[in-house]
Short mmCIF file of C-alpha atoms in Angstrom, two decimals:
data_model
loop_
_atom_site.label_atom_id
_atom_site.label_comp_id
_atom_site.label_asym_id
_atom_site.label_seq_id
_atom_site.Cartn_x
_atom_site.Cartn_y
_atom_site.Cartn_z
CA UNK A 1 82.49 112.64 89.87
CA UNK A 2 85.22 113.18 92.43
CA UNK A 3 88.43 114.81 91.39
CA UNK A 4 91.54 112.84 90.50
CA UNK A 5 94.23 114.11 92.86
CA UNK A 6 96.82 113.70 90.15
CA UNK A 7 95.06 116.49 88.22
CA UNK A 8 95.03 118.78 91.27
CA UNK A 9 98.55 118.20 92.59
CA UNK A 10 101.62 120.16 91.60
CA UNK A 11 105.25 119.36 92.25
CA UNK A 12 107.37 121.75 94.27
CA UNK A 13 111.08 122.17 94.87
CA UNK A 14 112.29 118.83 96.26
CA UNK A 15 115.43 120.44 97.62
CA UNK A 16 113.26 122.39 100.06
CA UNK A 17 110.23 120.13 100.54
CA UNK A 18 111.86 116.72 100.34
CA UNK A 19 110.90 113.98 97.87
CA UNK A 20 107.20 114.01 97.05
CA UNK A 21 104.57 113.01 94.52
CA UNK A 22 102.58 116.22 94.70
CA UNK A 23 101.18 119.08 96.79
CA UNK A 24 97.65 120.42 97.10
CA UNK A 25 95.40 122.38 99.47
CA UNK A 26 92.60 120.66 101.34
CA UNK A 27 90.17 120.70 104.21
CA UNK A 28 87.91 118.17 105.83
CA UNK A 29 84.25 118.25 104.79
CA UNK A 30 83.21 117.24 108.32
CA UNK A 31 81.95 120.20 110.34
CA UNK A 32 82.71 118.44 113.63
CA UNK A 33 86.38 118.22 112.66
CA UNK A 34 86.65 121.80 111.39
CA UNK A 35 85.21 123.09 114.65
CA UNK A 36 88.20 121.80 116.64
CA UNK A 37 90.99 121.33 114.09
CA UNK A 38 94.08 123.52 113.83
CA UNK A 39 93.57 124.24 110.13
CA UNK A 40 91.95 122.00 107.55
CA UNK A 41 91.64 119.01 109.89
CA UNK A 42 93.56 116.72 107.55
CA UNK A 43 95.25 114.60 110.23
CA UNK A 44 91.99 114.08 112.14
CA UNK A 45 90.11 113.30 108.91
CA UNK A 46 92.67 110.68 107.86
CA UNK A 47 92.65 109.10 111.34
CA UNK A 48 88.85 108.92 111.55
CA UNK A 49 88.59 107.57 108.00
CA UNK A 50 91.29 104.95 108.62
CA UNK A 51 89.87 103.77 111.94
CA UNK A 52 86.33 103.59 110.54
CA UNK A 53 87.44 101.75 107.41
CA UNK A 54 89.56 99.33 109.44
CA UNK A 55 92.77 100.42 107.67
CA UNK A 56 94.17 101.32 111.10
CA UNK A 57 93.40 99.82 114.50
CA UNK A 58 95.39 102.41 116.43
CA UNK A 59 96.24 106.10 116.06
CA UNK A 60 99.23 107.44 117.98
CA UNK A 61 98.90 111.17 118.64
CA UNK A 62 99.03 113.69 121.46
CA UNK A 63 96.28 114.91 123.73
CA UNK A 64 96.41 117.92 126.05
CA UNK A 65 94.03 118.79 128.85
CA UNK A 66 93.42 122.56 128.87
CA UNK A 67 91.80 122.25 132.31
CA UNK A 68 94.56 120.33 134.07
CA UNK A 69 94.93 122.05 137.45
CA UNK A 70 98.74 121.70 137.57
CA UNK A 71 99.87 121.81 133.96
CA UNK A 72 97.11 122.96 131.60
CA UNK A 73 97.76 122.17 127.93
CA UNK A 74 100.65 119.84 128.68
CA UNK A 75 100.34 117.12 126.04
CA UNK A 76 100.80 113.41 126.56
CA UNK A 77 101.02 110.76 123.87
CA UNK A 78 98.00 108.52 123.46
CA UNK A 79 96.91 105.48 121.48
CA UNK A 80 93.43 106.06 120.11
CA UNK A 81 91.49 103.04 118.89
CA UNK A 82 88.00 104.54 118.71
CA UNK A 83 87.25 106.94 115.82
CA UNK A 84 84.94 108.89 118.16
CA UNK A 85 87.96 109.79 120.30
CA UNK A 86 90.13 111.18 117.50
CA UNK A 87 88.91 114.74 117.92
CA UNK A 88 90.26 114.80 121.48
CA UNK A 89 93.71 114.87 119.88
CA UNK A 90 92.90 117.58 117.31
CA UNK A 91 94.94 120.76 117.20
CA UNK A 92 98.60 121.67 117.47
CA UNK A 93 100.15 121.70 120.97
CA UNK A 94 103.35 123.77 120.42
CA UNK A 95 105.35 121.88 123.02
CA UNK A 96 107.28 118.60 123.12
CA UNK A 97 105.30 115.39 123.39
CA UNK A 98 107.07 112.01 123.24
CA UNK A 99 104.74 110.44 120.65
CA UNK A 100 107.23 107.74 119.68
CA UNK A 101 107.21 106.36 123.22
CA UNK A 102 103.50 105.54 122.83
CA UNK A 103 104.26 103.14 119.99
CA UNK A 104 105.38 100.61 122.57
CA UNK A 105 102.02 100.89 124.33
CA UNK A 106 100.22 100.60 120.98
CA UNK A 107 101.96 97.32 120.20
CA UNK A 108 102.26 95.69 123.61
CA UNK A 109 99.35 96.92 125.76
CA UNK A 110 96.82 97.57 123.01
CA UNK A 111 98.03 94.86 120.60
CA UNK A 112 97.61 97.12 117.57
CA UNK A 113 98.53 95.53 114.25
CA UNK A 114 98.09 98.52 111.93
CA UNK A 115 99.07 101.85 113.37
CA UNK A 116 98.77 105.40 112.09
CA UNK A 117 101.38 107.70 113.58
CA UNK A 118 101.45 111.49 113.51
CA UNK A 119 104.33 113.60 114.69
CA UNK A 120 106.84 116.34 114.03
CA UNK A 121 109.55 115.89 111.37
CA UNK A 122 112.07 114.66 113.96
CA UNK A 123 109.57 112.12 115.25
CA UNK A 124 108.81 110.95 111.72
CA UNK A 125 112.55 110.36 111.28
CA UNK A 126 112.69 108.40 114.54
CA UNK A 127 109.82 106.15 113.43
CA UNK A 128 111.29 105.61 109.97
CA UNK A 129 114.62 104.58 111.46
CA UNK A 130 112.77 102.13 113.71
CA UNK A 131 110.96 100.72 110.69
CA UNK A 132 114.33 99.87 109.14
CA UNK A 133 116.17 98.89 112.35
CA UNK A 134 113.64 98.29 115.17
CA UNK A 135 116.38 97.59 117.67
CA UNK A 136 114.27 96.87 120.74
CA UNK A 137 110.86 96.64 119.10
CA UNK A 138 110.01 93.16 117.91
CA UNK A 139 107.84 92.93 114.78
CA UNK A 140 107.45 96.70 114.73
CA UNK A 141 107.99 97.57 111.05
CA UNK A 142 104.99 95.76 109.58
CA UNK A 143 102.66 97.23 112.19
CA UNK A 144 103.06 100.84 111.13
CA UNK A 145 100.70 101.50 108.24
CA UNK A 146 100.86 105.27 107.85
CA UNK A 147 103.26 107.94 109.06
CA UNK A 148 101.95 111.50 108.91
CA UNK A 149 104.20 114.48 109.53
CA UNK A 150 103.34 118.03 110.42
CA UNK A 151 105.23 121.04 109.13
CA UNK A 152 107.45 122.34 111.93
CA UNK A 153 109.89 125.22 112.28
CA UNK A 154 110.72 124.63 115.95
CA UNK A 155 109.12 123.61 119.22
CA UNK A 156 108.98 124.99 122.78
CA UNK A 157 109.59 123.23 126.07
CA UNK A 158 106.44 123.31 128.20
CA UNK A 159 107.73 126.01 130.53
CA UNK A 160 108.81 127.98 127.47
CA UNK A 161 105.29 127.83 126.07
CA UNK A 162 103.92 128.81 129.47
CA UNK A 163 106.28 131.81 129.62
CA UNK A 164 105.21 132.94 126.15
CA UNK A 165 101.53 132.64 126.96
CA UNK A 166 101.44 133.86 130.55
CA UNK A 167 104.25 136.42 130.61
CA UNK A 168 104.41 137.73 127.05
CA UNK A 169 100.75 137.39 126.06
CA UNK A 170 99.36 137.95 129.56
CA UNK A 171 96.93 135.03 129.36
CA UNK A 172 96.71 132.20 131.92
CA UNK A 173 97.36 128.82 130.32
CA UNK A 174 94.04 127.52 131.65
CA UNK A 175 92.23 130.32 129.82
CA UNK A 176 93.61 129.29 126.42
CA UNK A 177 91.25 127.77 123.87
CA UNK A 178 93.71 127.51 120.97
CA UNK A 179 97.28 128.40 119.97
CA UNK A 180 98.43 129.29 116.49
CA UNK A 181 101.48 130.50 114.63
CA UNK A 182 100.94 132.39 111.40
CA UNK A 183 101.41 135.67 109.60
CA UNK A 184 104.62 136.27 111.56
CA UNK A 185 102.83 136.10 114.90
CA UNK A 186 102.18 133.79 117.83
CA UNK A 187 98.43 133.80 118.54
CA UNK A 188 96.46 132.89 121.61
CA UNK A 189 92.68 132.51 121.45
CA UNK A 190 91.05 132.53 124.88
CA UNK A 191 87.98 130.70 126.08
CA UNK A 192 86.29 134.10 126.51
CA UNK A 193 86.79 134.86 122.84
CA UNK A 194 89.74 137.27 123.17
CA UNK A 195 92.58 137.12 120.68
CA UNK A 196 96.11 138.06 121.76
CA UNK A 197 99.15 138.00 119.50
CA UNK A 198 102.84 138.82 119.79
CA UNK A 199 105.49 138.99 117.06
CA UNK A 200 107.02 135.55 116.52
CA UNK A 201 110.49 137.08 117.05
CA UNK A 202 109.66 137.53 120.75
CA UNK A 203 109.17 133.78 121.14
CA UNK A 204 112.62 132.83 119.79
CA UNK A 205 114.35 132.83 123.22
CA UNK A 206 111.94 130.11 124.35
CA UNK A 207 112.57 127.72 121.46
CA UNK A 208 114.05 124.33 122.29
CA UNK A 209 117.74 124.40 121.39
CA UNK A 210 117.72 120.80 120.07
CA UNK A 211 115.38 122.05 117.31
CA UNK A 212 118.21 124.19 115.98
CA UNK A 213 120.13 121.22 114.56
CA UNK A 214 117.13 119.99 112.57
CA UNK A 215 117.00 120.81 108.85
CA UNK A 216 113.71 119.05 108.16
CA UNK A 217 110.79 121.48 107.87
CA UNK A 218 108.26 119.40 105.98
CA UNK A 219 108.67 115.92 107.54
CA UNK A 220 110.48 114.81 104.42
CA UNK A 221 110.24 111.07 105.08
CA UNK A 222 106.53 110.86 105.92
CA UNK A 223 103.79 109.27 103.83
CA UNK A 224 101.76 112.47 104.02
CA UNK A 225 102.73 115.89 105.41
CA UNK A 226 100.16 118.48 106.48
CA UNK A 227 100.50 122.05 107.71
CA UNK A 228 98.95 125.47 107.57
CA UNK A 229 101.78 127.24 105.77
CA UNK A 230 100.98 128.12 102.18
CA UNK A 231 97.20 127.70 102.47
CA UNK A 232 94.47 130.16 103.49
CA UNK A 233 92.95 130.10 107.01
CA UNK A 234 90.93 126.94 107.59
CA UNK A 235 92.80 125.02 104.89
CA UNK A 236 95.91 122.84 105.02
CA UNK A 237 98.80 122.35 102.66
CA UNK A 238 99.12 118.63 101.98
CA UNK A 239 102.31 117.07 100.64
CA UNK A 240 101.80 113.55 99.32
CA UNK A 241 105.01 111.56 99.37
CA UNK A 242 104.30 107.86 98.95
CA UNK A 243 101.97 105.74 96.80
CA UNK A 244 100.34 104.54 100.03
CA UNK A 245 99.65 108.12 101.12
CA UNK A 246 98.20 108.97 97.70
CA UNK A 247 95.93 105.92 97.73
CA UNK A 248 94.44 106.88 101.09
CA UNK A 249 93.92 110.54 100.17
CA UNK A 250 92.40 109.68 96.80
CA UNK A 251 89.94 107.30 98.44
CA UNK A 252 89.00 110.03 100.91
CA UNK A 253 88.39 112.45 98.06
CA UNK A 254 86.32 109.82 96.25
CA UNK A 255 84.23 109.33 99.39
CA UNK A 256 83.67 113.07 99.77
CA UNK A 257 85.69 113.37 102.98
CA UNK A 258 88.11 115.98 101.67
CA UNK A 259 87.59 119.16 99.71
CA UNK A 260 90.64 119.85 97.57
CA UNK A 261 92.04 122.73 95.56
CA UNK A 262 95.15 123.35 93.56
CA UNK A 263 97.71 125.16 95.71
CA UNK A 264 98.38 127.39 92.71
CA UNK A 265 94.90 128.90 93.13
CA UNK A 266 95.39 129.97 96.74
CA UNK A 267 97.39 132.55 98.68
CA UNK A 268 100.07 132.62 99.99
CA UNK A 269 100.84 129.44 98.02
CA UNK A 270 103.59 126.87 97.80
CA UNK A 271 106.33 129.47 97.38
CA UNK A 272 106.04 130.41 101.05
CA UNK A 273 106.46 126.77 102.17
CA UNK A 274 109.56 126.44 100.00
CA UNK A 275 110.96 129.72 101.28
CA UNK A 276 110.47 128.85 104.96
CA UNK A 277 111.84 125.32 104.43
CA UNK A 278 114.98 126.86 102.98
CA UNK A 279 115.19 129.37 105.84
CA UNK A 280 115.15 126.49 108.36
CA UNK A 281 117.71 124.51 106.40
CA UNK A 282 120.13 127.41 106.05
CA UNK A 283 119.76 128.69 109.61
CA UNK A 284 120.18 125.30 111.24
CA UNK A 285 122.96 124.13 108.91
CA UNK A 286 124.87 127.16 110.19
CA UNK A 287 124.13 126.19 113.79
CA UNK A 288 125.46 122.67 113.12
CA UNK A 289 128.66 124.18 111.67
CA UNK A 290 129.09 126.41 114.68
CA UNK A 291 128.73 123.44 116.98
CA UNK A 292 131.33 121.55 114.96
CA UNK A 293 133.78 124.36 115.68
CA UNK A 294 133.34 123.40 119.35
CA UNK A 295 134.12 119.82 118.39
CA UNK A 296 130.50 118.83 119.00
CA UNK A 297 129.10 116.06 116.81
CA UNK A 298 126.58 116.53 114.03
CA UNK A 299 123.07 115.21 114.78
CA UNK A 300 122.91 111.54 113.86
CA UNK A 301 126.68 111.21 114.02
CA UNK A 302 127.24 111.20 117.77
CA UNK A 303 128.05 107.48 117.60
CA UNK A 304 131.16 108.05 115.51
CA UNK A 305 132.66 110.09 118.35
CA UNK A 306 132.16 107.72 121.28
CA UNK B 1 128.59 79.80 100.29
CA UNK B 2 129.43 81.69 103.47
CA UNK B 3 130.61 79.37 106.25
CA UNK B 4 128.88 80.58 109.40
CA UNK B 5 129.59 79.60 113.00
CA UNK B 6 127.28 80.60 115.85
CA UNK B 7 129.00 80.61 119.23
CA UNK B 8 127.12 80.99 122.49
CA UNK B 9 128.99 82.25 125.53
CA UNK B 10 127.53 83.57 128.78
CA UNK B 11 124.01 84.65 127.94
CA UNK B 12 120.45 83.45 127.78
CA UNK B 13 120.16 82.22 124.18
CA UNK B 14 117.55 84.96 123.62
CA UNK B 15 119.39 86.37 120.60
CA UNK B 16 119.21 83.01 118.84
CA UNK B 17 115.53 82.81 119.75
CA UNK B 18 115.07 86.29 118.30
CA UNK B 19 116.83 85.20 115.09
CA UNK B 20 114.47 82.22 114.89
CA UNK B 21 111.57 84.61 115.41
CA UNK B 22 111.97 85.76 111.80
CA UNK B 23 109.68 82.81 111.02
CA UNK B 24 109.93 81.55 107.44
CA UNK B 25 112.57 84.13 106.63
CA UNK B 26 114.88 82.17 108.94
CA UNK B 27 114.81 79.38 106.38
CA UNK B 28 115.91 81.81 103.67
CA UNK B 29 118.81 82.92 105.84
CA UNK B 30 119.78 79.31 106.62
CA UNK B 31 119.57 78.50 102.90
CA UNK B 32 122.00 81.30 102.15
CA UNK B 33 124.71 80.08 104.55
CA UNK B 34 126.63 76.95 105.37
CA UNK B 35 126.07 76.64 109.13
CA UNK B 36 129.19 74.90 110.40
CA UNK B 37 128.84 75.36 114.16
CA UNK B 38 125.94 76.02 116.51
CA UNK B 39 125.68 73.94 119.67
CA UNK B 40 121.98 74.60 120.15
CA UNK B 41 121.10 73.36 116.68
CA UNK B 42 123.77 70.80 115.76
CA UNK B 43 126.22 68.28 117.15
CA UNK B 44 129.59 69.89 116.45
CA UNK B 45 132.05 70.29 119.33
CA UNK B 46 134.91 72.43 117.94
CA UNK B 47 134.67 75.79 116.21
CA UNK B 48 135.88 75.08 112.66
CA UNK B 49 137.45 77.55 110.24
CA UNK B 50 134.71 79.87 109.05
CA UNK B 51 134.06 83.09 107.14
CA UNK B 52 131.76 84.59 109.75
CA UNK B 53 131.50 83.84 113.43
CA UNK B 54 128.48 85.24 115.25
CA UNK B 55 129.09 85.43 118.98
CA UNK B 56 126.24 85.69 121.47
CA UNK B 57 126.84 86.26 125.17
CA UNK B 58 129.56 87.81 127.31
CA UNK B 59 132.94 86.24 128.10
CA UNK B 60 133.44 84.89 131.61
CA UNK B 61 137.09 85.55 132.35
CA UNK B 62 137.01 83.01 135.21
CA UNK B 63 135.92 80.24 132.87
CA UNK B 64 139.01 78.66 131.37
CA UNK B 65 137.23 76.73 128.63
CA UNK B 66 135.26 79.81 127.55
CA UNK B 67 138.41 81.91 127.32
CA UNK B 68 140.01 79.19 125.21
CA UNK B 69 136.96 79.13 122.92
CA UNK B 70 137.18 82.88 122.48
CA UNK B 71 140.85 82.63 121.48
CA UNK B 72 139.84 79.90 119.05
CA UNK B 73 137.33 82.24 117.41
CA UNK B 74 140.07 84.78 116.79
CA UNK B 75 142.14 82.10 114.99
CA UNK B 76 139.31 80.49 113.01
CA UNK B 77 137.02 83.32 111.86
CA UNK B 78 137.59 85.98 109.21
CA UNK B 79 134.73 88.20 110.37
CA UNK B 80 133.53 88.39 113.95
CA UNK B 81 130.06 89.64 114.85
CA UNK B 82 128.98 90.47 118.41
CA UNK B 83 125.26 89.74 118.33
CA UNK B 84 123.16 91.14 121.13
CA UNK B 85 123.98 93.30 124.07
CA UNK B 86 125.88 90.72 126.15
CA UNK B 87 128.42 90.21 123.36
CA UNK B 88 128.42 93.86 122.27
CA UNK B 89 128.31 95.76 125.52
CA UNK B 90 128.22 93.32 128.46
CA UNK B 91 124.55 94.01 129.12
CA UNK B 92 123.20 92.72 132.45
CA UNK B 93 126.28 90.51 132.80
CA UNK B 94 127.93 93.80 133.84
CA UNK B 95 126.01 93.49 137.10
CA UNK B 96 127.58 90.13 138.01
CA UNK B 97 129.60 89.98 141.24
CA UNK B 98 130.00 86.23 141.53
CA UNK B 99 129.67 84.17 144.69
CA UNK B 100 126.59 82.34 143.50
CA UNK B 101 126.05 78.74 144.56
CA UNK B 102 126.42 77.17 141.10
CA UNK B 103 129.72 78.80 140.18
CA UNK B 104 130.91 80.95 143.12
CA UNK B 105 134.14 81.98 141.37
CA UNK B 106 132.47 83.26 138.19
CA UNK B 107 132.34 86.99 138.72
CA UNK B 108 134.11 88.69 135.82
CA UNK B 109 132.14 89.07 132.60
CA UNK B 110 133.15 91.29 129.69
CA UNK B 111 131.67 91.76 126.25
CA UNK B 112 133.40 90.05 123.36
CA UNK B 113 134.15 93.50 121.96
CA UNK B 114 136.59 94.07 124.85
CA UNK B 115 138.71 90.99 124.24
CA UNK B 116 138.49 90.36 120.49
CA UNK B 117 138.89 92.47 117.40
CA UNK B 118 135.18 92.46 116.58
CA UNK B 119 134.11 93.65 113.11
CA UNK B 120 130.43 94.35 113.73
CA UNK B 121 128.25 94.74 116.81
CA UNK B 122 124.46 94.56 117.01
CA UNK B 123 123.29 95.79 120.45
CA UNK B 124 119.83 95.20 121.94
CA UNK B 125 118.45 92.71 124.44
CA UNK B 126 117.67 90.91 122.30
CA UNK B 127 118.01 92.76 119.01
CA UNK B 128 114.59 92.42 117.35
CA UNK B 129 114.22 89.70 114.69
CA UNK B 130 113.96 92.37 111.98
CA UNK B 131 117.18 94.03 113.15
CA UNK B 132 119.10 90.75 113.06
CA UNK B 133 117.64 89.89 109.65
CA UNK B 134 118.49 93.31 108.20
CA UNK B 135 122.02 93.03 109.52
CA UNK B 136 122.56 89.49 108.22
CA UNK B 137 121.20 90.32 104.77
CA UNK B 138 123.55 93.32 104.53
CA UNK B 139 126.44 91.13 105.73
CA UNK B 140 125.75 88.29 103.30
CA UNK B 141 125.33 90.75 100.44
CA UNK B 142 128.59 92.46 101.40
CA UNK B 143 127.01 95.93 101.67
CA UNK B 144 129.95 97.44 103.53
CA UNK B 145 128.76 101.02 103.24
CA UNK B 146 125.46 100.23 104.96
CA UNK B 147 127.24 98.06 107.53
CA UNK B 148 129.38 100.98 108.67
CA UNK B 149 127.17 101.87 111.67
CA UNK B 150 127.46 98.29 112.94
CA UNK B 151 131.24 98.51 112.50
CA UNK B 152 131.35 101.79 114.46
CA UNK B 153 129.22 100.31 117.22
CA UNK B 154 131.78 97.51 117.67
CA UNK B 155 134.15 100.18 119.04
CA UNK B 156 131.82 101.12 121.88
CA UNK B 157 132.15 98.38 124.47
CA UNK B 158 129.95 99.66 127.27
CA UNK B 159 126.56 101.30 127.46
CA UNK B 160 124.28 102.64 130.12
CA UNK B 161 121.01 104.54 130.08
CA UNK B 162 122.95 107.52 131.38
CA UNK B 163 124.55 107.76 127.92
CA UNK B 164 121.32 109.52 126.97
CA UNK B 165 122.20 112.27 129.41
CA UNK B 166 125.86 112.58 128.45
CA UNK B 167 125.74 112.06 124.72
CA UNK B 168 122.33 113.44 123.77
CA UNK B 169 120.83 115.77 126.39
CA UNK B 170 124.14 117.32 127.49
CA UNK B 171 124.94 118.00 123.83
CA UNK B 172 121.60 119.73 123.32
CA UNK B 173 120.45 117.07 120.87
CA UNK B 174 117.38 115.59 122.58
CA UNK B 175 114.10 116.61 120.99
CA UNK B 176 112.08 114.43 123.36
CA UNK B 177 110.63 112.03 120.80
CA UNK B 178 110.56 109.05 123.21
CA UNK B 179 112.29 106.54 120.91
CA UNK B 180 114.64 105.57 123.75
CA UNK B 181 111.74 104.83 126.10
CA UNK B 182 109.96 102.76 123.45
CA UNK B 183 113.05 100.64 122.83
CA UNK B 184 114.09 100.02 126.43
CA UNK B 185 113.39 96.34 127.18
CA UNK B 186 113.49 97.01 130.93
CA UNK B 187 111.08 99.96 130.99
CA UNK B 188 113.81 101.91 132.73
CA UNK B 189 113.04 105.17 130.90
CA UNK B 190 110.20 107.52 131.61
CA UNK B 191 109.59 110.65 129.56
CA UNK B 192 109.24 113.61 131.90
CA UNK B 193 108.98 117.21 130.67
CA UNK B 194 109.90 116.07 127.18
CA UNK B 195 113.14 114.34 128.18
CA UNK B 196 114.06 110.78 129.15
CA UNK B 197 114.56 110.16 132.85
CA UNK B 198 116.44 106.99 133.73
CA UNK B 199 115.60 104.64 136.55
CA UNK B 200 119.15 103.38 137.09
CA UNK B 201 118.06 100.39 139.14
CA UNK B 202 116.20 99.01 136.14
CA UNK B 203 118.84 99.71 133.46
CA UNK B 204 120.48 96.53 132.15
CA UNK B 205 123.08 98.44 130.08
CA UNK B 206 121.99 96.98 126.74
CA UNK B 207 122.37 100.17 124.69
CA UNK B 208 118.99 99.89 122.94
CA UNK B 209 118.00 103.40 124.10
CA UNK B 210 120.90 105.37 122.73
CA UNK B 211 121.53 103.26 119.63
CA UNK B 212 117.91 103.69 118.55
CA UNK B 213 118.10 107.48 119.12
CA UNK B 214 117.97 109.18 115.71
CA UNK B 215 120.28 111.95 116.92
CA UNK B 216 122.91 109.43 118.11
CA UNK B 217 122.93 107.39 114.93
CA UNK B 218 121.16 108.31 111.72
CA UNK B 219 121.01 105.65 109.02
CA UNK B 220 120.72 108.16 106.18
CA UNK B 221 117.64 109.18 104.22
CA UNK B 222 118.34 106.91 101.24
CA UNK B 223 117.43 103.51 102.75
CA UNK B 224 114.14 105.02 103.97
CA UNK B 225 113.29 106.70 100.66
CA UNK B 226 113.92 103.35 98.96
CA UNK B 227 112.01 101.22 101.48
CA UNK B 228 108.87 103.37 101.48
CA UNK B 229 108.91 104.65 97.88
CA UNK B 230 109.06 108.26 99.09
CA UNK B 231 108.54 110.54 96.11
CA UNK B 232 107.88 107.63 93.76
CA UNK B 233 105.25 108.26 91.13
CA UNK B 234 103.67 104.94 90.17
CA UNK B 235 103.27 103.72 86.60
CA UNK B 236 100.23 105.22 84.92
CA UNK B 237 100.76 108.52 86.73
CA UNK B 238 101.43 111.85 84.99
#
């Protein structure tokens, strides 16, 4: 008998995490996913499940080619319609990728009618706004079936990421097998099996400045949020926000596609997510105030000044 | 019942087509209003007194009858709505230089927002059916608080894709999500190195790019939380 997610989930601080139904820890039960996923492979598992079940006919995500001769690891947004291709998009890219722009391709070129979108908190906000007011996107709202967010503190421009990896870590971009941020460090895993890390503080100068006016750490308006923070290595913290998100995750648990645990049983636990969410909110609220002193508009309020 | 007039000036009628593209929901909207003027749909030659006048299209300043009609709107309507980019921002009519065979003297086109005291503007070329529907429902229900963004937009009378540079990227606001590129009806925006790059020759000045940008205009979390039941525990839970 599969577990009832409602028995496993706990509620956290909504001030920090945003409105939600519950939080738990999970990982995919599919070895193929875990081999390439960033953490617990939740996003990939949901996408594969949804495409196979016919709940989605398109998955908008980002793909990076580690072997690109000019710009290795530079991501581009893609529309995936074949569940066998989902794993090409697995893993976090740590640089900007205009995922929202691919929604146009999903609807027009690929004629998708039920789309799953995954993106950073700011991208989730962009999609949600479009679902309410799809200014230039005819019949868009009903075609988005699931919006997944990933936990995000900040992002790096591509050349910023390259500087971190090549100059600070001393690894060529084309040699990288995987990036990670955790335990206060930026990690690079090479194709040869080497592991290089630098303190996360050293990467701060390369952060995208536009990230510093964002106070959303946990993609507060998504259907489901996933991220590594709070869960042990190889597992993901999952924040369920909407009835639709809960229905999908419960069905996946019932079908044996997800292994779940209470987040209260694991280290470092939900407290760390709440703490870091609050750190982002406080830090960036201060940045917004400082910009206001220069008579610069608040994010989302530029239109009132023009 | 709200008396509604729909006036078409210099434009392509695409905004009315977009409104009709709400399918059966169009009937609900028509049921909720008393349509008193709309030359495409009914035989009525003079704009009568009305509560709301929706204006589509730009104003040709060289067209005497059109200028008269615009003055008439000011006298007859309580609330004026500029629907679509031509009425709101001039749109591709901004590129007109006249000297065309049909009407060689027609060269000066301005958005309605430049010559009338417009209450609300809905940019886009055309605004999507869902955008028009959302706006009209808010208007008919008198939700002034939620209509505020449309009221603010009525103050901005010209747009260009380069607004993205000046208002978003120059202000260190652009997080490269690609919303602008997705909304551009002219495919004038390409995302390069995580930022929009404008092909000026393709830009029709409709404003869809910057108005859809979440950093330019945020609609608030509340309408989204409500629409998608974010954080809502269903009955039978707990």
